[in-house]
Coordinates of C-alpha atoms in Angstrom, one line a residue:
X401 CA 0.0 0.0 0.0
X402 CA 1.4 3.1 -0.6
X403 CA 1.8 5.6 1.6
X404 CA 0.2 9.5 1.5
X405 CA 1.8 12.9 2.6
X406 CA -0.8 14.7 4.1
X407 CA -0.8 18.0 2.1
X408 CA 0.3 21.1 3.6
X409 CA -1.6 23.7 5.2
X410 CA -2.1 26.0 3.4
X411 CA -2.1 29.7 5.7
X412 CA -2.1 32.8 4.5
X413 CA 0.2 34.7 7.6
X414 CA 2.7 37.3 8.1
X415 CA 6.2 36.2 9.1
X416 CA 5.4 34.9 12.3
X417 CA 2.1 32.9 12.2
X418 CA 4.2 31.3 9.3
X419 CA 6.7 30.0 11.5
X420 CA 3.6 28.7 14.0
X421 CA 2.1 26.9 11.1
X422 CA 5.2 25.3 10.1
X423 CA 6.1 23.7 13.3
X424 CA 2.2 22.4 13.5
X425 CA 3.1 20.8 9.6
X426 CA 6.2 19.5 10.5
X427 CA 4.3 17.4 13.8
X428 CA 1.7 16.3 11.6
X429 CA 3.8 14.7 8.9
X430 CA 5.9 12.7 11.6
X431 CA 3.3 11.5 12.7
X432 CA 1.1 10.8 9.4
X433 CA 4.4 8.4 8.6
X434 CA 3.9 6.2 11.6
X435 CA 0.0 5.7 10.4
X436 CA -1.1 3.4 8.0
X437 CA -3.1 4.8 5.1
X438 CA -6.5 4.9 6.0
X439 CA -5.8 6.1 9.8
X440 CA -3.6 8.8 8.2
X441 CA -6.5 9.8 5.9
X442 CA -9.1 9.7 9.0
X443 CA -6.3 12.1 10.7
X444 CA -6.3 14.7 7.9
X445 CA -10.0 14.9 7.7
X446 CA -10.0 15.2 11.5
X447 CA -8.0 18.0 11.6
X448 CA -9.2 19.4 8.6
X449 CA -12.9 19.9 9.0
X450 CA -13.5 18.8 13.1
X451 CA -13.7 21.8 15.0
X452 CA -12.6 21.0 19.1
X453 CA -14.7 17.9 20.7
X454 CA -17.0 17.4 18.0
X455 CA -17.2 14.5 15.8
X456 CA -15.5 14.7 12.3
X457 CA -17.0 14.8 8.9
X458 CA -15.2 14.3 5.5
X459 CA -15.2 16.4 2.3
X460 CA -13.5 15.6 -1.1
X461 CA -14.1 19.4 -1.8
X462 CA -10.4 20.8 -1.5
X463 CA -12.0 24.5 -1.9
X464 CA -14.0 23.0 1.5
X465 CA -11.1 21.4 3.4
X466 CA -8.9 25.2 2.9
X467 CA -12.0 27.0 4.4
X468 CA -12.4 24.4 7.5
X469 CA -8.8 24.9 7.7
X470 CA -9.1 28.6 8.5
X471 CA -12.1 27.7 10.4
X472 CA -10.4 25.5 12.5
X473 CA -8.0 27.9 13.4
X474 CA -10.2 30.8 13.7
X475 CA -12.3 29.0 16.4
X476 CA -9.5 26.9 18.3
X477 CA -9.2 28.3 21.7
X478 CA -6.1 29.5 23.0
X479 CA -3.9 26.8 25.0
X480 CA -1.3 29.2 26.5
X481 CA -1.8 32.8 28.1
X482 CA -0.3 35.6 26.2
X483 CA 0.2 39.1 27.6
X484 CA -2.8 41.2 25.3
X485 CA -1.5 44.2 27.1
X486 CA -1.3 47.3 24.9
X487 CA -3.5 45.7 21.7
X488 CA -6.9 47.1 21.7
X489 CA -8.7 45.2 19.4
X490 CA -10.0 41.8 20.9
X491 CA -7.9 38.7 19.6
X492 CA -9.4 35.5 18.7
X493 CA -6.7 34.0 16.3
X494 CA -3.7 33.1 18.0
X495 CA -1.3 33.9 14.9
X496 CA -2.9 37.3 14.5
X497 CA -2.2 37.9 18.1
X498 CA 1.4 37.3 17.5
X499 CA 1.3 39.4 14.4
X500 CA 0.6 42.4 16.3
X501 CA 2.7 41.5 18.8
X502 CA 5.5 41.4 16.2
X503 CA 4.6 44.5 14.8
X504 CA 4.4 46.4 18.1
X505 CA 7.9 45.4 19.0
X506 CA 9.2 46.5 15.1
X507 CA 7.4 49.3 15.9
X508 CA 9.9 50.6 18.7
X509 CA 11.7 53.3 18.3
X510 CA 13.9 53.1 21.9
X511 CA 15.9 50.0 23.2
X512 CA 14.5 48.3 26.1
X513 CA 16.6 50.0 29.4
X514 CA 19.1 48.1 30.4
X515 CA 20.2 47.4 34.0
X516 CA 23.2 50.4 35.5
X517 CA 26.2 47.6 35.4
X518 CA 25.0 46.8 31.4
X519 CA 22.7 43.6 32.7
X520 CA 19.9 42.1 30.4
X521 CA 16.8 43.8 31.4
X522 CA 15.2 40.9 31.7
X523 CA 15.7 39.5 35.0
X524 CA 17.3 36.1 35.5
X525 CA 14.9 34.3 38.2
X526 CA 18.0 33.3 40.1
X527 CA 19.8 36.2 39.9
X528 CA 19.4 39.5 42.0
X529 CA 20.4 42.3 39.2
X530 CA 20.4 45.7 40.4
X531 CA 18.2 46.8 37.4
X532 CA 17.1 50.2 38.7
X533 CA 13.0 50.6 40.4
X534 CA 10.2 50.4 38.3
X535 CA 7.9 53.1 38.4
X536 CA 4.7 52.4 36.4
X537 CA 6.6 53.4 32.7
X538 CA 9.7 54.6 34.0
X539 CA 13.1 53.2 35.0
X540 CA 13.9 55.2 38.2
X541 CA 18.0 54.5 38.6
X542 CA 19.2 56.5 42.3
X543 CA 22.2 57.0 43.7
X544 CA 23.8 58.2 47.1
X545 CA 27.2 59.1 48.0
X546 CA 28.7 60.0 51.1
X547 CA 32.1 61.2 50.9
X548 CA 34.8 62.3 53.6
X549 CA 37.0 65.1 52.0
X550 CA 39.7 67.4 52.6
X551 CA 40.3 70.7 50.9
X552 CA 43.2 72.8 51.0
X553 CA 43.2 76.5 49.4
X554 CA 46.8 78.7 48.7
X555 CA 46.4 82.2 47.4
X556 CA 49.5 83.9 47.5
X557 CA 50.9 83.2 50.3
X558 CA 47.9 82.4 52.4
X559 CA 46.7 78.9 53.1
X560 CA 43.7 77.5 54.2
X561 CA 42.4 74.0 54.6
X562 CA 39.2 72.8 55.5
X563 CA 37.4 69.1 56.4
X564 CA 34.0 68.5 55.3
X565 CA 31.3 65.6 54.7
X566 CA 29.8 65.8 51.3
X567 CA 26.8 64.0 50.8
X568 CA 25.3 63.3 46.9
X569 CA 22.6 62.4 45.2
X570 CA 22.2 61.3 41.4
X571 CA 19.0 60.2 39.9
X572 CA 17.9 59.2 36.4
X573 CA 14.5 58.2 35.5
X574 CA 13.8 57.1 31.4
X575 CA 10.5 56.3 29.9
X576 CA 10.1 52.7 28.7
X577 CA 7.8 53.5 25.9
X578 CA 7.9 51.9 22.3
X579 CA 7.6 55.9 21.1
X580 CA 8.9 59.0 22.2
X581 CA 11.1 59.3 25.2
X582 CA 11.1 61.3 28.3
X583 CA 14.2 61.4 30.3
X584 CA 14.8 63.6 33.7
X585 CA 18.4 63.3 35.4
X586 CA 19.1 65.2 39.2
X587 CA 22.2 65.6 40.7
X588 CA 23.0 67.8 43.9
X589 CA 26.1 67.8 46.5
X590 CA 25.5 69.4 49.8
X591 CA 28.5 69.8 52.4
X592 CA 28.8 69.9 55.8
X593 CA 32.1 71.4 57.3
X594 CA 33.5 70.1 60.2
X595 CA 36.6 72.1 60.2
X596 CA 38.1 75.4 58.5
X597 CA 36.0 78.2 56.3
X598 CA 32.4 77.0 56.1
X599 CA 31.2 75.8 52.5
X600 CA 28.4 74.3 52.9
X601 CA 25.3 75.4 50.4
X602 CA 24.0 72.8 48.4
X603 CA 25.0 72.7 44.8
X604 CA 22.9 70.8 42.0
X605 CA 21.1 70.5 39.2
X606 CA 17.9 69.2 37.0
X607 CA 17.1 68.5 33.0
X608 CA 14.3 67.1 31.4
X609 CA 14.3 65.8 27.4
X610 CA 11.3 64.5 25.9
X611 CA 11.8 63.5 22.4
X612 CA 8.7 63.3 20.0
X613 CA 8.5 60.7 17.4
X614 CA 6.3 62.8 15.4
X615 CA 7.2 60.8 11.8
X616 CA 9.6 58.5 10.6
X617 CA 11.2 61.5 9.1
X618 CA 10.7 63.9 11.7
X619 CA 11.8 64.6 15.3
X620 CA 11.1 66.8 18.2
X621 CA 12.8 67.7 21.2
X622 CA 11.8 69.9 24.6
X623 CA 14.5 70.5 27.2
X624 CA 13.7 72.5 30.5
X625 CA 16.4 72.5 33.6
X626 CA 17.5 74.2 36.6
X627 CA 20.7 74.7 38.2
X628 CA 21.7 76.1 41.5
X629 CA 26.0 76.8 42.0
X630 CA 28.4 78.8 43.4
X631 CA 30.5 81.2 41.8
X632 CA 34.5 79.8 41.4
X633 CA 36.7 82.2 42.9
X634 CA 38.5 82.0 39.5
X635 CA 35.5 83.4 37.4
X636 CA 36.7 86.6 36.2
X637 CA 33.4 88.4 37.8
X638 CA 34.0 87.4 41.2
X639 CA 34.7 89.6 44.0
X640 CA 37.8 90.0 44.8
X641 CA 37.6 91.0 48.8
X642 CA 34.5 88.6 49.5
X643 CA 34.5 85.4 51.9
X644 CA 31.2 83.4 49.9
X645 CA 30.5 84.7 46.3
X646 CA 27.5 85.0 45.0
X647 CA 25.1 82.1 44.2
X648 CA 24.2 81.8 40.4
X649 CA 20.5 80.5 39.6
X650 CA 20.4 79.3 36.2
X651 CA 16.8 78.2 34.2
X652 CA 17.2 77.2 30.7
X653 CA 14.3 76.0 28.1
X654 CA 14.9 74.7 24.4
X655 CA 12.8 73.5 21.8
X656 CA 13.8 71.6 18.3
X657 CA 12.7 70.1 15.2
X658 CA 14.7 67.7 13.5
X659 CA 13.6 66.8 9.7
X660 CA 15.7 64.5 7.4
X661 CA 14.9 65.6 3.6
X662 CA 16.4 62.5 1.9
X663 CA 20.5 62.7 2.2
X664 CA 19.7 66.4 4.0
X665 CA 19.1 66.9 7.6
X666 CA 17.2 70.2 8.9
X667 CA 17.2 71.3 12.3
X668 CA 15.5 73.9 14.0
X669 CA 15.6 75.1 17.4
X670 CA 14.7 77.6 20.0
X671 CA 16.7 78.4 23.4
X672 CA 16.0 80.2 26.6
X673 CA 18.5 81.1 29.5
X674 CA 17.8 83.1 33.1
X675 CA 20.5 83.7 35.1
X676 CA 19.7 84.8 38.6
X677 CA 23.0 85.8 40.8
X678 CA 22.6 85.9 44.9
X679 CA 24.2 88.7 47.2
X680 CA 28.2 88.2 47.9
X681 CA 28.8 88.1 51.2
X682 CA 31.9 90.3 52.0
X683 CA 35.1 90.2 54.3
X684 CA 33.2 92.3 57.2
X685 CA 29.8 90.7 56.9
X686 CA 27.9 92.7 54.3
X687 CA 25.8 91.7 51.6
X688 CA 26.9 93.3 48.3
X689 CA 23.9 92.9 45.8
X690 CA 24.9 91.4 42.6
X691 CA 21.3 91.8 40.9
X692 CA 22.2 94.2 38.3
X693 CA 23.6 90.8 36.4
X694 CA 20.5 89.2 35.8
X695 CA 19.8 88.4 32.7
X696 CA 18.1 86.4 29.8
X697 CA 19.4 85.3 26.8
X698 CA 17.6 84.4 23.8
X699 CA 19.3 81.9 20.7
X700 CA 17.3 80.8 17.3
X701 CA 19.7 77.9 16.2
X702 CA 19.1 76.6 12.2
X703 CA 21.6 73.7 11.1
X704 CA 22.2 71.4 7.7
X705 CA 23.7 68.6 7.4
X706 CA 24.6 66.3 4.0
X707 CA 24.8 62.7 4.9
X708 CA 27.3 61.4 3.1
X709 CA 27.1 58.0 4.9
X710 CA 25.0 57.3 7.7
X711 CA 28.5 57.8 9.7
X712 CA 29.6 61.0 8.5
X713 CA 27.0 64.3 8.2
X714 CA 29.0 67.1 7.5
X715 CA 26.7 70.3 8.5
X716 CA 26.5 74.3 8.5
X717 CA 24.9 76.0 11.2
X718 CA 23.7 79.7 11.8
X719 CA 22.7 81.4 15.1
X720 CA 21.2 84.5 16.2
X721 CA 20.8 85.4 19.8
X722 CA 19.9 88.4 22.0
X723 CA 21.0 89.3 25.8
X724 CA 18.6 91.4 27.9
X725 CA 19.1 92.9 31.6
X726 CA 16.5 93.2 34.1
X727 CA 18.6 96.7 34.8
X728 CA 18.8 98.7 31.5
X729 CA 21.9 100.3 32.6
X730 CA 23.9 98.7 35.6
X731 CA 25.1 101.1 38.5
X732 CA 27.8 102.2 36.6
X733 CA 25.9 103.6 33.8
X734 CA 26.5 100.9 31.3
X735 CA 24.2 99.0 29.0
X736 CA 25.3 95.7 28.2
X737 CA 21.9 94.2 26.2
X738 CA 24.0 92.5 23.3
X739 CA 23.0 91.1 20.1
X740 CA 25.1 87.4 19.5
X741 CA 26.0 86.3 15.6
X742 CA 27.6 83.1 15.0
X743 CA 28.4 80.6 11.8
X744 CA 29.8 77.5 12.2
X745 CA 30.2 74.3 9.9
X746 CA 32.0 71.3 11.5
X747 CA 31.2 67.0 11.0
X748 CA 29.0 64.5 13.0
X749 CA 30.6 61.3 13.0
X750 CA 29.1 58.5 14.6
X751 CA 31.2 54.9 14.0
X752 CA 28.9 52.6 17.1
X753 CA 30.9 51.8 20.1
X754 CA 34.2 52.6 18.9
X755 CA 34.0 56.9 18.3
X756 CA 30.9 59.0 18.4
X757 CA 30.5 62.9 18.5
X758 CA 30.9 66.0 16.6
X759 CA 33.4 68.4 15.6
X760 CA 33.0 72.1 14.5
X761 CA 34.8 75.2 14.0
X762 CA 33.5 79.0 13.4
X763 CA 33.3 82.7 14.0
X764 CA 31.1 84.9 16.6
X765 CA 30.3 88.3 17.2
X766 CA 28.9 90.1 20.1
X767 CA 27.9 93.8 19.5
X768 CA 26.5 95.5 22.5
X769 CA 24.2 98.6 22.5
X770 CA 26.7 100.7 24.5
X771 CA 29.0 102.5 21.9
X772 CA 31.1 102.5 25.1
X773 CA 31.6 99.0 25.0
X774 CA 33.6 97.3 22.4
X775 CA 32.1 94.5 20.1
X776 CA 33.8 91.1 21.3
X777 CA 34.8 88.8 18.0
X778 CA 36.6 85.4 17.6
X779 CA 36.9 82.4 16.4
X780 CA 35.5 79.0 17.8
X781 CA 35.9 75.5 18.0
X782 CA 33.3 73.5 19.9
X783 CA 33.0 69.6 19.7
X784 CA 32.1 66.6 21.8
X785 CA 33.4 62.8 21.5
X786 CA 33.2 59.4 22.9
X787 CA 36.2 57.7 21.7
X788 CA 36.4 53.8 23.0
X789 CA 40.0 52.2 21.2
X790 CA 39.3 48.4 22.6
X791 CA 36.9 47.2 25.6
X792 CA 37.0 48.8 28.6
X793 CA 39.1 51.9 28.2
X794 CA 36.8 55.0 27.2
X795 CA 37.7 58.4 26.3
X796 CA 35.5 61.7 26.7
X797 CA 36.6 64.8 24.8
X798 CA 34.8 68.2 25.3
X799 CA 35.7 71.3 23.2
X800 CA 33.7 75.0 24.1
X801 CA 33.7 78.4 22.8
X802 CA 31.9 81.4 24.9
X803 CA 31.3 84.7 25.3
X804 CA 31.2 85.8 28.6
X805 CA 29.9 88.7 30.0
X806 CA 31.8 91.0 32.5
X807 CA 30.8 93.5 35.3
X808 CA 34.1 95.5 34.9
X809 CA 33.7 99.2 34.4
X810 CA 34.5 100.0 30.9
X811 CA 35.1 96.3 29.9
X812 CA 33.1 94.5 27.4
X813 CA 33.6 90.5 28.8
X814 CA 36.1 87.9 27.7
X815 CA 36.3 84.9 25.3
X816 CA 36.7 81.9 26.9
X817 CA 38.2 78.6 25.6
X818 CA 37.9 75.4 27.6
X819 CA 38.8 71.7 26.9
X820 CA 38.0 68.5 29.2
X821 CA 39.4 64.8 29.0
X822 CA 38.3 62.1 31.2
X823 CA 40.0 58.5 30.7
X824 CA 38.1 55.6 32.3
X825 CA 39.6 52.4 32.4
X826 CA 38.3 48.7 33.7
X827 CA 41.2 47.6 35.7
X828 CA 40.3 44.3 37.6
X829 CA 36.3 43.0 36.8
X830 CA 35.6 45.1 40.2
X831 CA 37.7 48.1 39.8
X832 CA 38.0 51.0 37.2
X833 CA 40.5 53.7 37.3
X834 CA 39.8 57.4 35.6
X835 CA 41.8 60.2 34.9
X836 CA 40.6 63.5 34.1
X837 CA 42.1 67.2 32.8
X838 CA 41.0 69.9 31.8
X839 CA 41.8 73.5 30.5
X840 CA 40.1 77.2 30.3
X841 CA 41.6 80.4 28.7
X842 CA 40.1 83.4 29.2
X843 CA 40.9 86.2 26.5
X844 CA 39.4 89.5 27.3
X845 CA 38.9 92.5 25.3
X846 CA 40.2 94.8 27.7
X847 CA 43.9 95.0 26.5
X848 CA 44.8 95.8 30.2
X849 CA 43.1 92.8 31.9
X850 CA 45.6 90.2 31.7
X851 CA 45.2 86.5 30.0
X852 CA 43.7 83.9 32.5
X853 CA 44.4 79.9 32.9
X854 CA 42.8 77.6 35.3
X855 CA 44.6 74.3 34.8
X856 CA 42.7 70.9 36.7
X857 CA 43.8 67.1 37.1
X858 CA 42.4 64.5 38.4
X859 CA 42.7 60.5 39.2
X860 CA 40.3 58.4 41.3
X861 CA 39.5 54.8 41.5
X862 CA 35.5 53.0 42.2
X863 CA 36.0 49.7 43.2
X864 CA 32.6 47.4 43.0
X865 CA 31.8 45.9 46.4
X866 CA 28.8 44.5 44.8
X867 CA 26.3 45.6 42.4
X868 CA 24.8 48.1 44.6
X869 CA 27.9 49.3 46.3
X870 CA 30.9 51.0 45.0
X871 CA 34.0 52.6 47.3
X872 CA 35.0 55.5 45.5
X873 CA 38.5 57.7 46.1
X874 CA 39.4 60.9 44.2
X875 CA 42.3 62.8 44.0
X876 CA 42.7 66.4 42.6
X877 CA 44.4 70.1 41.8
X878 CA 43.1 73.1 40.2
X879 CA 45.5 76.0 39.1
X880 CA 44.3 79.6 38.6
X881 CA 47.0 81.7 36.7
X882 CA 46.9 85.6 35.7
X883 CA 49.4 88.2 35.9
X884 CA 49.1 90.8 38.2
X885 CA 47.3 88.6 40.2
X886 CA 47.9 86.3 43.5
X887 CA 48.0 82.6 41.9
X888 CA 45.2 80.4 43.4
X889 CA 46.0 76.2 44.0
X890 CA 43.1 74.3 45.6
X891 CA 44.2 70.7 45.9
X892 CA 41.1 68.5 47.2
X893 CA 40.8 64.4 48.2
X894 CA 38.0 62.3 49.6
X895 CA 37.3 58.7 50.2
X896 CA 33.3 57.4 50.3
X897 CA 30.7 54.7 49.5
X898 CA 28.0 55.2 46.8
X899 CA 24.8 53.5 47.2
X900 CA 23.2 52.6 44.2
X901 CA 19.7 50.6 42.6

């Protein structure tokens, strides 16, 4: 007698209910070889027209056996629970609930968040990974630091040193959703001083990004942050005979529309900056006011970029900006609203893991409505980059060009240039090493204000005591140099624990 193959199935699926169906073919033709003829024919009638727990009927119709094929799968009830979460019309085919499933996942425009030590974030049942808290959509990821430090400050010839506990807090919490993406990071330091000059107002800081998938060609992004610090003795504003400078409130808010027009890429964008600056507190105890400073500051940004492979975009980008003072004319009589140009064309590069970041160089000009001050002018060079040669040695690079402002009778501000390194290596599995540098000169336009240098280095080492703890040492020296001026070395170290989830 010869023996049949029982024909094939014939479903009309996507990708994945294809793969469903061929697994259920594959099972019925091993075991339609171990049945003799007639059982095997009794089999394919069975599973061709018999819907579950009723009694079979036969049909030579082929036309009839593909519809009670489709019947039969359309009415089979679903053996295994699936998670229907997020589908909104109701399901009663198993392959086209996988469909959508499918799709929803090809559909996702973010990578699922991943634990803080680069985990899977999907939880092994038998592991404890410090993954970060769940908080309905969001990945809440905190961490607290308690450091011991010491601080020692020479100005000339004059030397003081103080001990103090810093306590830290960093917080990041990232949206989980298949579109857009909301992100808010915190960080703040607050010191307590348990010997020498009291330092001890907190310091910190807040951002939130949300970026809109609004097309597959198109982008939007809203940033809005807060930042609370006090003014470096260094900064060429400070004041020169005061024991705590003054406190700088800054509130910034941007908005952007990124458009790729085949190989061009469009961007548009909008930013907003408030400074607020707090009372000095001088050498006898006085307040001197420092309000005539505040400010706003206004930037339209417009940027193109050719993509001449999906790794290199070189662009051109155009600014316009204005700078307004609560105080039309400060208490000397000077009005320093300015008006900001600036042109700059540079490359975004972006090669995966190994280097990532842009580079870009230009010219700005800031013309103030005082014909008493003089226009500042210069050349730029501003870039960022993530450079990684093999595993476990990274490289950050930070280029900036500024303007900045100054409260000097007569003087217009200064240009300031300022470049930061920070080498991170992995050491032992448990123990990464970092060394970081960094450089600002400050070229005013006063001809008789000497140039400025602050020079910084830095080492530490954060040794994993387990996922959720790290013991982390720092070591470090910043250099203040000008002439006509005391020199200033602060040389600061600290030893502490971070807790983290």
């Amino acid at each position: 007698m010869t023996r049949q193959h029982p024909s094939p199935v014939r479903i009309r699926r996507p990708l994945a209910a294809g793969l469903v169906a061929a697994h259920l073919a594959i099972g019925l033709a091993g075991a339609a070889f171990a049945q003799s003829a007639d059982e095997q024919k009794v089999a394919e009638d069975q599973f061709r027209t018999q819907p579950a727990n009723e009694p079979s009927t036969t049909s030579d119709d082929p036309n009839a056996a593909d519809a009670s094929d489709e019947a039969e799968l359309a009415d089979a009830p679903l053996k295994e629970t699936i998670d229907t979460s997020g589908i909104d019309s109701p399901i009663t085919d198993p392959t086209e609930l996988l469909d959508q499933e499918a799709l929803q996942e090809l559909r996702r425009q973010n990578l699922r968040e991943n634990a803080v030590d680069g985990l899977k974030a999907t939880a092994d049942a038998t592991r404890n990974d410090a993954q970060g808290i769940k908080v309905g959509s969001f990945v809440l990821r905190p961490a607290l630091t308690e450091t011991l430090g010491a601080e020692r400050t020479i100005t000339g010839k004059d030397s003081t040193t103080r001990y103090y506990l810093r306590s830290g807090l960093q917080a990041s919490a990232t949206s989980n959703w298949s579109l857009h993406q909301l992100k808010i990071d915190a960080e703040g330091t607050w010191d307590k001083t348990f010997s020498g000059p009291p330092d001890d107002d907190p310091e910190g800081k807040i951002e939130a990004e949300l970026r809109l998938d609004l097309t597959d060609e198109m982008t939007g992004t809203l940033k809005a942050g807060y930042s609370l610090e006090r003014e470096d003795v260094s900064d060429p504003n400070a004041v020169a005979n005061a024991t705590t400078q003054s406190d700088v409130e800054t509130y910034t808010a941007s908005a952007a529309i990124t458009r790729d027009l085949g190989v061009l890429r469009t961007t548009a964008g909008l930013e907003f900056n408030r400074y607020v600056y707090g009372p000095a507190v001088l050498d006898n105890g006085d307040l001197l006011s420092q309000a005539e400073r505040d400010r706003n500051a206004g930037i339209l940004r417009g940027r193109v970029g050719y993509e001449l492979s999906p790794a290199l975009i070189p662009f051109v980008e155009a600014a316009y900006g204005q700078t307004i003072y609560d105080q039309h004319r400060d208490s000397l009589g000077f009005v320093r609203d300015a008006t900001l140009y600036a042109l700059k064309s540079g490359v975004e590069f972006d090669f995966g893991e190994k280097l990532k970041g842009e580079l870009a160089g230009g010219y700005t000009v800031a013309e103030f409505n005082d014909s008493a001050l003089k226009s500042i002018s210069a050349a730029t060079i501003d870039g960022t980059a993530i450079w990684s040669p093999h595993r476990g040695t990274d490289l950050a690079l930070n280029l900036k060009t500024e303007i900045e402002p100054s409260s000097t009778p007569g003087a217009s501000g200064d240009v300031a240039y300022s470049g930061t390194a920070i080498l991170s290596q992995i050491i032992l599995q448990n123990l990464t090493g970092q060394i970081s540098s960094g450089i600002t000169l400050r070229d005013y336009e006063d001809q008789a204000t000497a140039r400025q240098s602050v020079v910084t280095l830095g080492t530490g080492l954060t040794w994993g005591i387990s996922r959720s703890l790290d013991l982390v040492t720092d070591v470090s020296w910043e250099s203040t140099r000008q002439d006509n001026v005391a020199d200033i070395d602060v040389f600061r170290a600290g030893i502490g624990l971070t807790l983290k989830r």
